[in-house]
Amino acid sequence: MVKQGLPSPEQLADELEKFIEWAVENNQGSSKANKPGHRCPFHWPPHPVSYSYHVLASDWTGSASFESHGEMFPVEVAKTPHGVFGRSQALWCEARGETLEEMQEAIRHAAEPLFRRQLAISDCLGLHKRFEGHINDLEPEEILRLLYCRDRDVANDARIQIETQASLGIFGPALLIILNDRRHPDRRSAQWCVLDLLEDIWSYFPHAEDHGPAIQAMQDLLWDAEDDYARTIYKAGVVLGGHLPEEEGGKVLLDCLKAPSKIGRRSAIHGLFHVVEWYPSTGEGILKALDEVSLNDTEPILREYAHGMAEDIRHKNFDHVAEPTFPDEP
């Protein structure tokens, strides 16, 4: 049940569609997916360097400032035998230098990870100034948008917020839009986040009859995948095989062994290992399918991969053969 004062699931989905359209327009209409960078966990504030040098509260008697990204920030200054220390109360950041100028440059550098994160959030939300708030204070539609943030740690924090708010019962349709998105340039990490949420599909689709569209969206991701940026296609296979095997996941993966996308077929081969883990009774049929792939797939790499996976299943190996990469993968 949706609580009063919150947007309805349909309103959230509609707002997300508008956001995607806005992003496509700002990308000159291109629908090609960007390859996101690796996730770099963000921790703030950093360790205060003054603690390591036992700077006293009474030492902070001076003042200065530094400029970054068009803004000026006041800095408290402590001049000690160990150098010049500066701290910004507004940014929760400190630095040290041999001179005042070195300290100013050092604190500017030390604050840059915070600025990069705040500016990435602003860019994703379409704000005209640096974001200085907290993700958990944003509205549901804004949190959904942040799944598309190019800073993958921001996207991950948005995922965590949606996970903690799952009981609101409003996110399901919007999550489906993200899985089916073929337009937003930064969709891959957003789709990874959604797949991670759907490891607990019941929290977003409480009724079994509503699971079909989500499972179909995962199948579609495997079926025509052009890339595996952010390991999204791999993740779809993991969710289908490791978390939804009794809800058509295993059948979908068997179908995807014939997908046009070699990346999707690779994910299906891997996912089927987990289906057998959960449901050993499926082993005979899955082994037959993998043996067929090992003989007939058009990709030699996948023929070898399917053979190795089938052997691991036959020998009940706890770990499975490592997933291969294609020579032309970016």
XYZ file of C-alpha atoms in Angstrom:
330
model
C 0.000 0.000 0.000
C 1.324 3.441 -0.943
C 1.462 5.897 1.944
C -0.258 9.276 1.700
C 1.863 12.150 0.422
C 4.035 9.929 -1.763
C 3.900 9.708 -5.543
C 2.057 6.720 -6.924
C 4.005 3.987 -8.733
C 2.547 5.305 -11.995
C 3.652 8.868 -11.243
C 7.181 7.701 -10.437
C 7.346 5.733 -13.667
C 6.084 8.723 -15.654
C 8.672 11.042 -14.078
C 11.441 8.569 -14.855
C 10.356 8.355 -18.504
C 10.589 12.155 -18.733
C 14.045 12.070 -17.151
C 15.273 9.500 -19.666
C 13.916 11.588 -22.535
C 15.691 14.654 -21.116
C 18.958 12.718 -20.881
C 18.665 11.475 -24.473
C 18.085 15.022 -25.726
C 21.146 16.204 -23.821
C 23.131 13.376 -25.436
C 22.278 14.665 -28.937
C 19.832 11.822 -29.387
C 22.438 9.044 -29.217
C 21.320 5.839 -27.512
C 24.745 4.194 -27.402
C 25.598 3.022 -23.886
C 28.541 4.574 -22.070
C 31.052 2.265 -20.431
C 31.049 3.276 -16.753
C 34.161 3.315 -14.649
C 34.713 1.074 -11.671
C 32.971 1.863 -8.434
C 35.189 3.797 -6.022
C 33.630 3.763 -2.531
C 33.340 7.260 -1.099
C 34.254 7.894 2.536
C 33.936 11.331 4.091
C 35.282 13.050 6.058
C 38.862 11.938 5.436
C 41.212 11.373 8.340
C 42.084 14.785 9.881
C 45.808 15.227 9.377
C 46.074 17.549 12.403
C 45.316 14.602 14.704
C 48.487 12.876 13.586
C 50.549 15.921 14.585
C 48.687 16.666 17.831
C 47.650 20.147 16.780
C 45.864 21.772 19.720
C 42.552 23.588 19.628
C 44.385 26.738 20.736
C 46.666 26.550 17.660
C 43.876 27.438 15.238
C 44.330 31.192 15.331
C 44.720 32.180 11.684
C 42.442 32.361 8.682
C 42.755 32.007 4.925
C 40.692 30.755 1.998
C 40.942 28.709 -1.159
C 39.050 28.731 -4.435
C 37.633 25.678 -6.218
C 34.997 25.252 -8.927
C 34.162 28.945 -8.842
C 33.567 29.116 -5.080
C 35.606 30.514 -2.209
C 35.924 28.554 1.028
C 37.151 29.961 4.360
C 39.897 28.014 6.095
C 41.022 28.053 9.719
C 44.819 28.046 9.981
C 47.262 26.675 12.569
C 50.959 27.461 12.182
C 53.083 24.956 14.093
C 56.679 23.652 14.106
C 55.342 20.774 11.965
C 54.031 23.043 9.219
C 50.929 25.014 8.338
C 47.597 23.261 8.856
C 44.271 24.272 7.405
C 40.750 23.045 8.014
C 37.433 23.823 6.378
C 34.502 23.413 8.718
C 32.077 23.626 5.799
C 33.730 20.747 3.953
C 34.966 18.663 6.908
C 38.394 18.632 5.362
C 41.973 19.301 6.493
C 45.405 19.586 4.906
C 49.014 20.411 5.747
C 51.808 22.217 3.926
C 55.208 23.679 4.635
C 53.867 27.120 3.737
C 50.459 28.766 3.662
C 50.391 28.462 -0.122
C 51.242 24.756 -0.011
C 48.500 24.178 2.541
C 45.953 25.992 0.368
C 46.857 23.861 -2.622
C 46.790 20.717 -0.483
C 43.333 21.411 0.935
C 42.018 22.211 -2.525
C 43.298 18.821 -3.664
C 41.976 17.065 -0.546
C 38.454 18.422 -1.094
C 38.276 17.392 -4.757
C 36.688 13.933 -4.179
C 33.809 15.631 -2.356
C 33.387 18.186 -5.129
C 33.461 15.506 -7.833
C 30.727 13.587 -6.079
C 28.561 16.638 -5.439
C 28.946 17.862 -9.019
C 28.142 14.395 -10.399
C 24.906 14.399 -8.399
C 24.063 17.905 -9.616
C 24.753 16.926 -13.206
C 22.529 13.849 -12.963
C 19.672 15.750 -11.328
C 19.972 18.733 -13.650
C 20.796 21.169 -10.862
C 22.561 24.455 -11.490
C 24.753 24.395 -8.396
C 26.827 22.011 -6.339
C 24.704 19.470 -4.456
C 25.289 19.952 -0.730
C 22.561 17.771 0.733
C 22.201 14.093 1.584
C 20.900 11.438 -0.783
C 18.571 10.060 1.875
C 16.787 13.439 2.012
C 15.879 13.380 -1.703
C 12.449 12.618 -3.088
C 11.825 9.114 -4.495
C 11.918 10.336 -8.114
C 15.289 12.009 -7.495
C 16.729 8.892 -5.900
C 15.633 6.874 -8.937
C 17.396 9.331 -11.239
C 20.619 8.893 -9.285
C 20.750 5.243 -10.322
C 21.930 6.733 -13.625
C 24.688 8.828 -12.041
C 28.044 8.441 -13.764
C 29.632 8.215 -10.325
C 28.831 4.581 -9.618
C 29.213 5.005 -5.885
C 26.419 7.596 -5.981
C 24.307 5.147 -7.971
C 25.036 2.466 -5.389
C 23.999 4.770 -2.549
C 20.754 5.470 -4.412
C 20.237 1.710 -4.721
C 20.669 1.351 -0.970
C 18.102 4.083 -0.368
C 15.571 2.338 -2.610
C 16.269 -0.927 -0.792
C 15.603 0.693 2.585
C 12.392 2.266 1.246
C 11.104 -0.825 -0.557
C 8.196 -1.142 1.864
C 6.721 2.070 0.416
C 5.536 -0.074 -2.484
C 6.105 2.563 -5.172
C 9.271 1.588 -7.053
C 8.333 -1.528 -9.056
C 7.109 0.013 -12.349
C 10.029 2.457 -12.452
C 12.512 -0.375 -11.949
C 10.991 -2.126 -14.963
C 11.456 1.008 -17.056
C 15.155 0.989 -16.178
C 15.584 -2.676 -17.122
C 13.849 -2.033 -20.443
C 15.715 1.198 -21.114
C 17.643 1.216 -24.390
C 18.070 5.005 -24.616
C 19.822 6.571 -21.639
C 23.601 6.621 -22.207
C 24.324 5.693 -18.567
C 21.788 2.897 -18.317
C 24.165 0.012 -17.656
C 25.115 0.801 -14.060
C 21.481 1.756 -13.360
C 20.376 -1.631 -14.676
C 22.986 -3.372 -12.535
C 21.554 -1.627 -9.467
C 18.014 -2.673 -10.378
C 19.087 -6.270 -10.887
C 20.712 -6.227 -7.473
C 17.443 -4.985 -5.968
C 15.482 -7.692 -7.784
C 17.431 -10.408 -6.053
C 14.577 -9.781 -3.607
C 11.870 -9.469 -6.240
C 9.050 -9.885 -3.735
C 9.887 -6.546 -2.093
C 9.087 -4.686 -5.323
C 6.517 -7.025 -6.864
C 4.658 -8.621 -3.930
C 2.351 -10.666 -6.171
C 3.735 -13.595 -8.135
C 1.657 -12.702 -11.182
C 3.619 -9.440 -11.448
C 6.988 -11.173 -11.689
C 6.581 -12.057 -15.356
C 7.400 -8.604 -16.800
C 10.541 -8.342 -14.636
C 11.724 -11.789 -15.735
C 10.957 -10.915 -19.348
C 12.991 -7.721 -19.015
C 15.957 -9.750 -17.764
C 15.585 -12.161 -20.672
C 15.527 -9.214 -23.075
C 18.758 -7.904 -21.576
C 20.482 -11.197 -22.360
C 18.820 -11.656 -25.723
C 20.194 -8.640 -27.560
C 23.064 -7.428 -25.351
C 25.620 -5.372 -27.255
C 28.003 -5.146 -24.310
C 28.469 -6.221 -20.725
C 29.334 -2.821 -19.301
C 29.118 -2.730 -15.484
C 28.714 -6.537 -15.670
C 25.002 -5.941 -16.145
C 24.350 -8.879 -18.468
C 26.345 -11.181 -16.206
C 24.256 -9.924 -13.275
C 21.005 -10.661 -15.090
C 22.093 -14.269 -15.500
C 23.008 -14.474 -11.820
C 19.600 -13.170 -10.737
C 17.720 -15.511 -13.054
C 19.759 -18.561 -12.134
C 20.663 -17.884 -8.529
C 17.603 -16.051 -7.205
C 14.654 -16.837 -9.490
C 15.274 -20.398 -10.692
C 11.875 -21.614 -9.512
C 10.114 -18.646 -11.137
C 10.932 -19.442 -14.754
C 14.551 -18.304 -14.341
C 15.973 -21.649 -15.409
C 13.680 -21.872 -18.442
C 14.620 -18.340 -19.507
C 18.317 -19.166 -19.306
C 17.842 -22.284 -21.407
C 16.058 -20.174 -24.017
C 18.897 -17.646 -23.914
C 21.430 -20.285 -24.922
C 20.080 -19.511 -28.408
C 20.147 -15.724 -28.008
C 21.597 -13.700 -30.898
C 23.971 -12.025 -28.437
C 27.102 -13.993 -27.609
C 27.362 -11.936 -24.416
C 23.860 -13.018 -23.450
C 24.647 -16.657 -24.226
C 27.738 -16.447 -22.026
C 25.623 -15.141 -19.147
C 23.070 -17.909 -19.662
C 25.767 -20.596 -19.487
C 26.946 -19.214 -16.182
C 23.449 -18.759 -14.759
C 22.523 -22.371 -15.452
C 25.258 -23.565 -13.100
C 23.375 -21.837 -10.263
C 20.045 -23.307 -11.339
C 21.486 -26.782 -10.823
C 22.929 -25.689 -7.481
C 19.446 -24.804 -6.232
C 17.541 -27.520 -8.064
C 19.719 -30.591 -8.742
C 16.750 -32.290 -10.406
C 17.203 -29.914 -13.353
C 20.747 -31.160 -13.917
C 20.027 -33.737 -16.605
C 18.180 -31.321 -18.877
C 20.691 -28.541 -18.338
C 23.635 -30.833 -19.024
C 22.028 -31.904 -22.298
C 21.600 -28.250 -23.295
C 25.173 -27.331 -22.353
C 26.549 -30.325 -24.234
C 24.699 -29.115 -27.314
C 26.185 -25.638 -26.912
C 29.655 -27.138 -26.501
C 29.272 -28.761 -29.929
C 27.274 -26.233 -31.918
C 27.704 -22.664 -30.681
C 29.146 -20.362 -33.335
C 31.687 -18.983 -30.855
C 34.630 -21.294 -30.057
C 35.094 -19.563 -26.713
C 31.521 -20.366 -25.731
C 31.804 -23.967 -26.904
C 34.762 -24.395 -24.560
C 33.009 -22.510 -21.749
C 29.863 -24.635 -22.004
C 31.959 -27.816 -21.969
C 33.817 -26.684 -18.837
C 30.586 -25.685 -17.092
C 28.980 -29.017 -17.922
C 31.979 -30.866 -16.514
C 31.811 -28.834 -13.293
C 28.132 -29.713 -12.928
C 28.813 -33.409 -13.595
C 31.572 -33.513 -11.005
C 29.594 -31.393 -8.517
C 32.406 -28.873 -8.245
C 31.700 -26.133 -5.746
C 33.386 -23.550 -7.957
C 32.752 -23.320 -11.662
C 35.065 -22.615 -14.582
C 35.932 -18.936 -14.949
C 33.866 -16.870 -17.358
C 35.811 -16.083 -20.544
C 36.105 -12.721 -22.259
C 35.855 -12.104 -25.985
C 38.843 -10.584 -27.785
C 36.689 -7.736 -29.130
C 35.179 -6.719 -25.778
C 36.009 -3.106 -24.910
